[in-house]
mmCIF file of C-alpha atoms in Angstrom:
data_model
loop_
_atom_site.group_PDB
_atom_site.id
_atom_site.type_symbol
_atom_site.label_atom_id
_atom_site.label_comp_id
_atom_site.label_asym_id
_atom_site.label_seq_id
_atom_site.Cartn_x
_atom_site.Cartn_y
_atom_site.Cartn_z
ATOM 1 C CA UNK A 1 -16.250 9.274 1.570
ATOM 2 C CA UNK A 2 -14.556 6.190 -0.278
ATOM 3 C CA UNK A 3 -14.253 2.525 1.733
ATOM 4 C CA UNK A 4 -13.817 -0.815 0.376
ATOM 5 C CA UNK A 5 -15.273 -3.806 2.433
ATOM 6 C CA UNK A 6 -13.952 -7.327 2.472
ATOM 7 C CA UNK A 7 -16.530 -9.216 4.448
ATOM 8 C CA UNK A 8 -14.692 -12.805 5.002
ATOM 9 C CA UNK A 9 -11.733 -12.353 6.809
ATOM 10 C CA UNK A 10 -10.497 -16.187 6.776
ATOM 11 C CA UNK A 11 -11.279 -18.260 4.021
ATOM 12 C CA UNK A 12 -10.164 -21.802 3.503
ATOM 13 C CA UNK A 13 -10.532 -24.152 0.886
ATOM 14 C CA UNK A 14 -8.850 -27.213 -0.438
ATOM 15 C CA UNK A 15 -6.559 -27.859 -3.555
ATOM 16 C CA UNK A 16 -8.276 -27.872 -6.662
ATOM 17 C CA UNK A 17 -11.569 -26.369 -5.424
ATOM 18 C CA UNK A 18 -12.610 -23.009 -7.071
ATOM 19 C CA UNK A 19 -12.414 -19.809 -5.020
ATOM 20 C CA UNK A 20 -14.029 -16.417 -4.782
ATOM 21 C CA UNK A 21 -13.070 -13.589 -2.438
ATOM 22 C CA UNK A 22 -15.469 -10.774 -1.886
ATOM 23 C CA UNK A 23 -14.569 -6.974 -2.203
ATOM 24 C CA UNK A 24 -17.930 -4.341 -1.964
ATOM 25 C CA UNK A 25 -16.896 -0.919 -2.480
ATOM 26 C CA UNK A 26 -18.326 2.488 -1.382
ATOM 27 C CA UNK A 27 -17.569 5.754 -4.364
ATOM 28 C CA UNK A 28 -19.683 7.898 -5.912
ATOM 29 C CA UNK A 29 -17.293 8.831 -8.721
ATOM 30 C CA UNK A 30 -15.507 6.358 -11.353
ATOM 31 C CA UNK A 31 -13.461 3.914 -9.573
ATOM 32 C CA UNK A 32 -9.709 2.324 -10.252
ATOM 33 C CA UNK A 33 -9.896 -1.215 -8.532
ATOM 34 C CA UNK A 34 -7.231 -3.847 -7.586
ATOM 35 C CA UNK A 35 -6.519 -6.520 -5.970
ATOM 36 C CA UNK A 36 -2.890 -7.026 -4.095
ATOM 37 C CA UNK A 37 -1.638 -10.315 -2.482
ATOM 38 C CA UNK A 38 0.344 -10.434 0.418
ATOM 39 C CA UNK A 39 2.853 -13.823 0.567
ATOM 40 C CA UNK A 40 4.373 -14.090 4.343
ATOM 41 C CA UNK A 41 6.942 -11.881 4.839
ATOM 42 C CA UNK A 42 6.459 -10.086 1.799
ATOM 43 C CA UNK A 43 5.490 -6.927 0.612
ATOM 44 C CA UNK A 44 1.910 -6.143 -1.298
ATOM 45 C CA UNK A 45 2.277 -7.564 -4.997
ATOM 46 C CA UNK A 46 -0.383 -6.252 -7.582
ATOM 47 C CA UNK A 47 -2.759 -9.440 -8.874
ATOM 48 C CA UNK A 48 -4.650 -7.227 -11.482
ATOM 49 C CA UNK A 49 -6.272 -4.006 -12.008
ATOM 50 C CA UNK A 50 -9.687 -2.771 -13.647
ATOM 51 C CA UNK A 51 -10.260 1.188 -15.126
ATOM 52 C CA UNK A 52 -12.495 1.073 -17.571
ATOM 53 C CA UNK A 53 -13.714 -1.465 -20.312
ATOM 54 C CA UNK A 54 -14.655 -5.180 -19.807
ATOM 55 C CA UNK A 55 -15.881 -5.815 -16.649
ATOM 56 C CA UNK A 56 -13.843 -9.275 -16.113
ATOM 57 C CA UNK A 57 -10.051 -8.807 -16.092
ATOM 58 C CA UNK A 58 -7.286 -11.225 -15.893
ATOM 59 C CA UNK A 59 -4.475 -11.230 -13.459
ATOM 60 C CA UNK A 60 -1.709 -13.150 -12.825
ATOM 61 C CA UNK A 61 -1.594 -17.362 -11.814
ATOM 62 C CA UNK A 62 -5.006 -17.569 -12.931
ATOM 63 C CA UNK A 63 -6.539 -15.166 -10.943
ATOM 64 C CA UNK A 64 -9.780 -13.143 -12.419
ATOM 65 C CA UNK A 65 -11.858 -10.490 -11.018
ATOM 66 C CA UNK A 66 -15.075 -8.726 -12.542
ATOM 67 C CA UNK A 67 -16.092 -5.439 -11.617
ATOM 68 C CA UNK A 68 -19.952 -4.994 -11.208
ATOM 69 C CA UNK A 69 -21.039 -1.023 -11.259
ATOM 70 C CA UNK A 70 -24.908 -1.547 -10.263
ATOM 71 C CA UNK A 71 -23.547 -4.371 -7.118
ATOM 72 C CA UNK A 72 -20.607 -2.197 -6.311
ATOM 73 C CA UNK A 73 -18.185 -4.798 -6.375
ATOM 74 C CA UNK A 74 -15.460 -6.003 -7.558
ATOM 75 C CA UNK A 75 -14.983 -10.029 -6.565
ATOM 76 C CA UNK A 76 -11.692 -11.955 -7.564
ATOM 77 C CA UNK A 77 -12.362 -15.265 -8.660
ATOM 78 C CA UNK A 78 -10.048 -18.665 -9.591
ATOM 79 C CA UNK A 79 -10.958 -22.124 -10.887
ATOM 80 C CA UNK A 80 -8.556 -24.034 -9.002
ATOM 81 C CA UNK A 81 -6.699 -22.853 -6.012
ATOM 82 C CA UNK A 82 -3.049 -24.495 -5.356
ATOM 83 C CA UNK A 83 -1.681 -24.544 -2.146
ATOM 84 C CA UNK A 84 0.619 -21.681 -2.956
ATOM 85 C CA UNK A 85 -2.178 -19.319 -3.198
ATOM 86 C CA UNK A 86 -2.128 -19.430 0.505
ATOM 87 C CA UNK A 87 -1.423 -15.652 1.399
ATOM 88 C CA UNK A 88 -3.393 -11.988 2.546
ATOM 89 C CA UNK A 89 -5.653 -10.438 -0.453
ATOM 90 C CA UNK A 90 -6.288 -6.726 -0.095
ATOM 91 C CA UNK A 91 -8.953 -5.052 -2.661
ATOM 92 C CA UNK A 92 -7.498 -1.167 -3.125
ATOM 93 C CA UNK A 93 -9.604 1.238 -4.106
ATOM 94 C CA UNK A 94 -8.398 4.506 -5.898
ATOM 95 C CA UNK A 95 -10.792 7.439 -6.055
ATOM 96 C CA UNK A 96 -10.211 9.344 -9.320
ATOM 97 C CA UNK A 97 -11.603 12.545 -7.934
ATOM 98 C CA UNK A 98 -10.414 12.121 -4.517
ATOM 99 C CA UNK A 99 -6.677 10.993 -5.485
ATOM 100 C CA UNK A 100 -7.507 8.661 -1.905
ATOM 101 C CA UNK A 101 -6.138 5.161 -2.399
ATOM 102 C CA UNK A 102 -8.409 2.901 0.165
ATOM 103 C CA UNK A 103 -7.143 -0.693 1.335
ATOM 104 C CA UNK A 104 -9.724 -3.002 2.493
ATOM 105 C CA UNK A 105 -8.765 -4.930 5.332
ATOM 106 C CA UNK A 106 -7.846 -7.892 3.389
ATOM 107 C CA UNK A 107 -8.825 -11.510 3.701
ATOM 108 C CA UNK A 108 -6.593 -14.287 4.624
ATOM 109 C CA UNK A 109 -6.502 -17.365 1.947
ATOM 110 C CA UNK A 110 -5.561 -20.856 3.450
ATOM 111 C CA UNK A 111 -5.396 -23.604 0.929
ATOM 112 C CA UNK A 112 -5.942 -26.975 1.995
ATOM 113 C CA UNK A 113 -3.826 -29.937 0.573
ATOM 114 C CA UNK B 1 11.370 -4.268 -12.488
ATOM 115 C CA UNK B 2 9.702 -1.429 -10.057
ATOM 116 C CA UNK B 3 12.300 -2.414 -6.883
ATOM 117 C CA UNK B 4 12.006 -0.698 -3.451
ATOM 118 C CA UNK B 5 13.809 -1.386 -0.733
ATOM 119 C CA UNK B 6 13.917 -1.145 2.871
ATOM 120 C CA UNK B 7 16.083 -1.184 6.017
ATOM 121 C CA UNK B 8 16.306 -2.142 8.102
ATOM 122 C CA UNK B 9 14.396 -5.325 7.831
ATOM 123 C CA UNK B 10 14.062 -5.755 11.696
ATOM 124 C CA UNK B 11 14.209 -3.690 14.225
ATOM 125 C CA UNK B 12 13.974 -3.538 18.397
ATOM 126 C CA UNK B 13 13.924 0.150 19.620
ATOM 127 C CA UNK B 14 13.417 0.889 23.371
ATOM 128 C CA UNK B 15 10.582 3.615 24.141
ATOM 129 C CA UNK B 16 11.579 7.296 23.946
ATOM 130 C CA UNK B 17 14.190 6.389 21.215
ATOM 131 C CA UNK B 18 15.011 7.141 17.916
ATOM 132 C CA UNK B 19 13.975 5.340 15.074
ATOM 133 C CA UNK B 20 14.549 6.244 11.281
ATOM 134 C CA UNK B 21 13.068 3.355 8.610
ATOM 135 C CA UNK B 22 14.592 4.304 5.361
ATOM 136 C CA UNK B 23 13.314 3.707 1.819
ATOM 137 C CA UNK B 24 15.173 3.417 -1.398
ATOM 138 C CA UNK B 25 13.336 3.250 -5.086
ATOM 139 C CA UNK B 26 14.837 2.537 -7.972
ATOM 140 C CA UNK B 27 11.760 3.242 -10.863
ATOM 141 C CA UNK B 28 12.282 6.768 -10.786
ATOM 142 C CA UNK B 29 8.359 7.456 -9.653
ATOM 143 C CA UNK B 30 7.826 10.510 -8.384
ATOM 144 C CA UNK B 31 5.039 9.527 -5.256
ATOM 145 C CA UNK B 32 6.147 7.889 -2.349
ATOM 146 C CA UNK B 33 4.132 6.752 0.405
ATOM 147 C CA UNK B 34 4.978 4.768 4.251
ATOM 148 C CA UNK B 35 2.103 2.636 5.339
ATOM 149 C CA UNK B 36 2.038 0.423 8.641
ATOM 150 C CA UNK B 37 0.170 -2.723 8.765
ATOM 151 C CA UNK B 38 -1.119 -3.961 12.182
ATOM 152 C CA UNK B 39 -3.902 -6.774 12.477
ATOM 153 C CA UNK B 40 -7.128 -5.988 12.203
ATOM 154 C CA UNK B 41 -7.023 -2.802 10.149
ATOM 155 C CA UNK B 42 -5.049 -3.260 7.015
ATOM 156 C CA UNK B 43 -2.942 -0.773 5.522
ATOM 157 C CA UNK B 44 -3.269 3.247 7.126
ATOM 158 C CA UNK B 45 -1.375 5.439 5.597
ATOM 159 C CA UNK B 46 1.026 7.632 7.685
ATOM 160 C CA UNK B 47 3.129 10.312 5.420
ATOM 161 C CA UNK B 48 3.417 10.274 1.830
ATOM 162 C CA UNK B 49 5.418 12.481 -0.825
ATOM 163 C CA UNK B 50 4.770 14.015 -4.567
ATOM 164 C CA UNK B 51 8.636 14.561 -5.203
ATOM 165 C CA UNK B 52 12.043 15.508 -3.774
ATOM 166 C CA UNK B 53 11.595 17.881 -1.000
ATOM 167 C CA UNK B 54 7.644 17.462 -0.767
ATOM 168 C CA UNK B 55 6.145 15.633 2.444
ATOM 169 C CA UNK B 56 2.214 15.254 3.154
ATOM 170 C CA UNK B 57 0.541 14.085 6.176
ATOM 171 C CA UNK B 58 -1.573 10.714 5.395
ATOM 172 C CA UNK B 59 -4.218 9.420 7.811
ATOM 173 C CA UNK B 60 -2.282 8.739 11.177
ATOM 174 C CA UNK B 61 0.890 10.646 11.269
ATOM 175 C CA UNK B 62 0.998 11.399 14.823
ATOM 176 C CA UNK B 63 4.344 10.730 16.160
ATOM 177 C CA UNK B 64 5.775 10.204 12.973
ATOM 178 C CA UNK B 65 8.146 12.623 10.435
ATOM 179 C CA UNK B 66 8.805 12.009 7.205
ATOM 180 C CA UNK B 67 12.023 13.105 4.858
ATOM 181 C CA UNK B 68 11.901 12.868 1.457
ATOM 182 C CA UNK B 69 15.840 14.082 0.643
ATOM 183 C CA UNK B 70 15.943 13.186 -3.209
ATOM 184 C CA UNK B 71 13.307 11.460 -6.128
ATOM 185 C CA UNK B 72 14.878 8.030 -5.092
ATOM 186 C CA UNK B 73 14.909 7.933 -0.702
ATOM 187 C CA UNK B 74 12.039 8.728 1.634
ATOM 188 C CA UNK B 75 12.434 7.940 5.364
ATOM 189 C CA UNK B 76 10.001 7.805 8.375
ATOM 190 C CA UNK B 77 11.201 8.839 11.543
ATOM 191 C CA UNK B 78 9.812 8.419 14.675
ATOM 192 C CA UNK B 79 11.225 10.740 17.589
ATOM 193 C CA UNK B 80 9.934 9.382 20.318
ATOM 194 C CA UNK B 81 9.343 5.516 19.893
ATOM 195 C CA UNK B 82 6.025 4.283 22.131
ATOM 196 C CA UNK B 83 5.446 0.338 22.271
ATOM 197 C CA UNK B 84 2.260 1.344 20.282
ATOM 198 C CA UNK B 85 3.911 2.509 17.268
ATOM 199 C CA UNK B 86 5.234 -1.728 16.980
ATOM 200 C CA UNK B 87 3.859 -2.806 13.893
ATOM 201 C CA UNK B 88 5.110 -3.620 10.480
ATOM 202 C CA UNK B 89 5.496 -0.686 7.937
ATOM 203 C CA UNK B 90 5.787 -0.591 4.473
ATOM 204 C CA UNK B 91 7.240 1.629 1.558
ATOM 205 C CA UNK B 92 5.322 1.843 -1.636
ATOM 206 C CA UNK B 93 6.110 4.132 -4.790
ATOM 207 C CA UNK B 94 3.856 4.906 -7.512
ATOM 208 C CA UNK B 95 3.462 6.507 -10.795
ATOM 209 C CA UNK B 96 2.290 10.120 -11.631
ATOM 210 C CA UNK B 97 1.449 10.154 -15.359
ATOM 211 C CA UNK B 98 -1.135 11.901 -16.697
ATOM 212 C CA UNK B 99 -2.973 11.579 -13.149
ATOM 213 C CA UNK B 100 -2.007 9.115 -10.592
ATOM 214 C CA UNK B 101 -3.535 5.820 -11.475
ATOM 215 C CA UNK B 102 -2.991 4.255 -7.959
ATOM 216 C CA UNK B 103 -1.014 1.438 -8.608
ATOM 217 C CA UNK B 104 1.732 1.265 -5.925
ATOM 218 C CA UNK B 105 5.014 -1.222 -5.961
ATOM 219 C CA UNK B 106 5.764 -2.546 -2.431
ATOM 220 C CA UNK B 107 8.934 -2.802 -0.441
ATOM 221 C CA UNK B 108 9.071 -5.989 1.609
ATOM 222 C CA UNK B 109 8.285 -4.510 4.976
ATOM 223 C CA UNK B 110 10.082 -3.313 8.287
ATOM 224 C CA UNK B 111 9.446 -4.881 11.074
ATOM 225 C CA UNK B 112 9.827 -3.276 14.306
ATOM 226 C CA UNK B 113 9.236 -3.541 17.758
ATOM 227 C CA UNK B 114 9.074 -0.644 20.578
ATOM 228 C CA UNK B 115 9.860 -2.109 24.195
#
């Protein structure tokens, strides 16, 4: 079985202050990891994406995320949040042997001004 | 761009009607997949396709059908709407090249209500 955990549901922060959102995994085989974000009203929009290689991988406005094997994780990380960062983040997990795609339940971002 | 789109973008149904949710893509992926989204459990995945003519049965597809007429439209139909099935759903399509690499492009969600 395959399941991706996102243990903070709500997380809030203010402008300018550095953020981290949590994703632990569960797969036995090689994982494909990424993290979505959800803007109101909008569909699912990819951030970034790890397969294989360096473990830190760079996404879009900023955004970073670095896969750990041995922790089973795969945390996305920013220096300094805006205000427009307020939205949903999902970590996706896709099982290369299982073809399964697994959505974590996601955590909802509110940035402070 | 990857573009999907779907309509309607709101919808009220009254239980024990009919209900189609139609999908249009325009990157010429072959997978197709209808997710709902309801609080408290993320995404769960109801039918999904490989191709044209191809349907599969995701995790909760109870009370749902899916058509999947040609590479570029999949619907979701629901025969009998229930007040339960009010959520929000989503279309994604995805690439198979070389083995499916699980990236999916989003439509921007239909909303519907069952009264």
């Amino acid at each position: 079985a395959q399941s991706v955990t996102q243990p903070d549901a709500r997380v809030t922060v203010s402008e300018g202050a550095s953020l981290q959102l949590r994703c632990k995994y569960s797969y036995s085989g090689t994982p494909y990891l990424f993290w979505y974000v959800q803007y109101p009203r909008q569909g699912l929009q990819l951030l970034l994406k790890y397969y294989s290689g360096d473990p830190v991988v760079q996404g879009v406005n900023g955004f970073e995320a670095e896969f750990s094997k041995s922790n089973s994780s795969f945390h996305l990380r920013k220096a300094s949040v805006h205000w427009s960062d307020s939205a949903v983040y999902f970590c996706v997990l896709w099982g290369t042997n299982t073809g399964k795609l697994t959505f974590g339940d996601g955590t909802v971002l509110t940035v402070k001004p | 761009e990857a573009a999907v789109t779907q309509s309607p973008r709101n919808k009220v149904a009254v239980t024990g009607g009919k209900v189609t949710l139609s999908c249009n893509q325009t990157n010429n992926h072959n997978n197709m997949y209808w997710y709902r989204q309801d609080t408290g459990h993320g995404l769960r995945l109801i039918h999904y396709s490989y191709g044209a003519g191809s349907t599969e049965k995701g995790d909760i597809p109870d009370g749902y059908k899916a058509s999947r007429p040609s590479q570029e439209n999949f619907s979701l139909i629901l025969e009998l709407a229930t007040p339960s099935q009010t959520s929000v759903y989503f279309c994604a399509s995805g690439v198979r090249v070389g083995g499916d690499t699980g990236q999916l492009y989003f439509g921007e969600g239909s909303k519907l209500t069952v009264l």
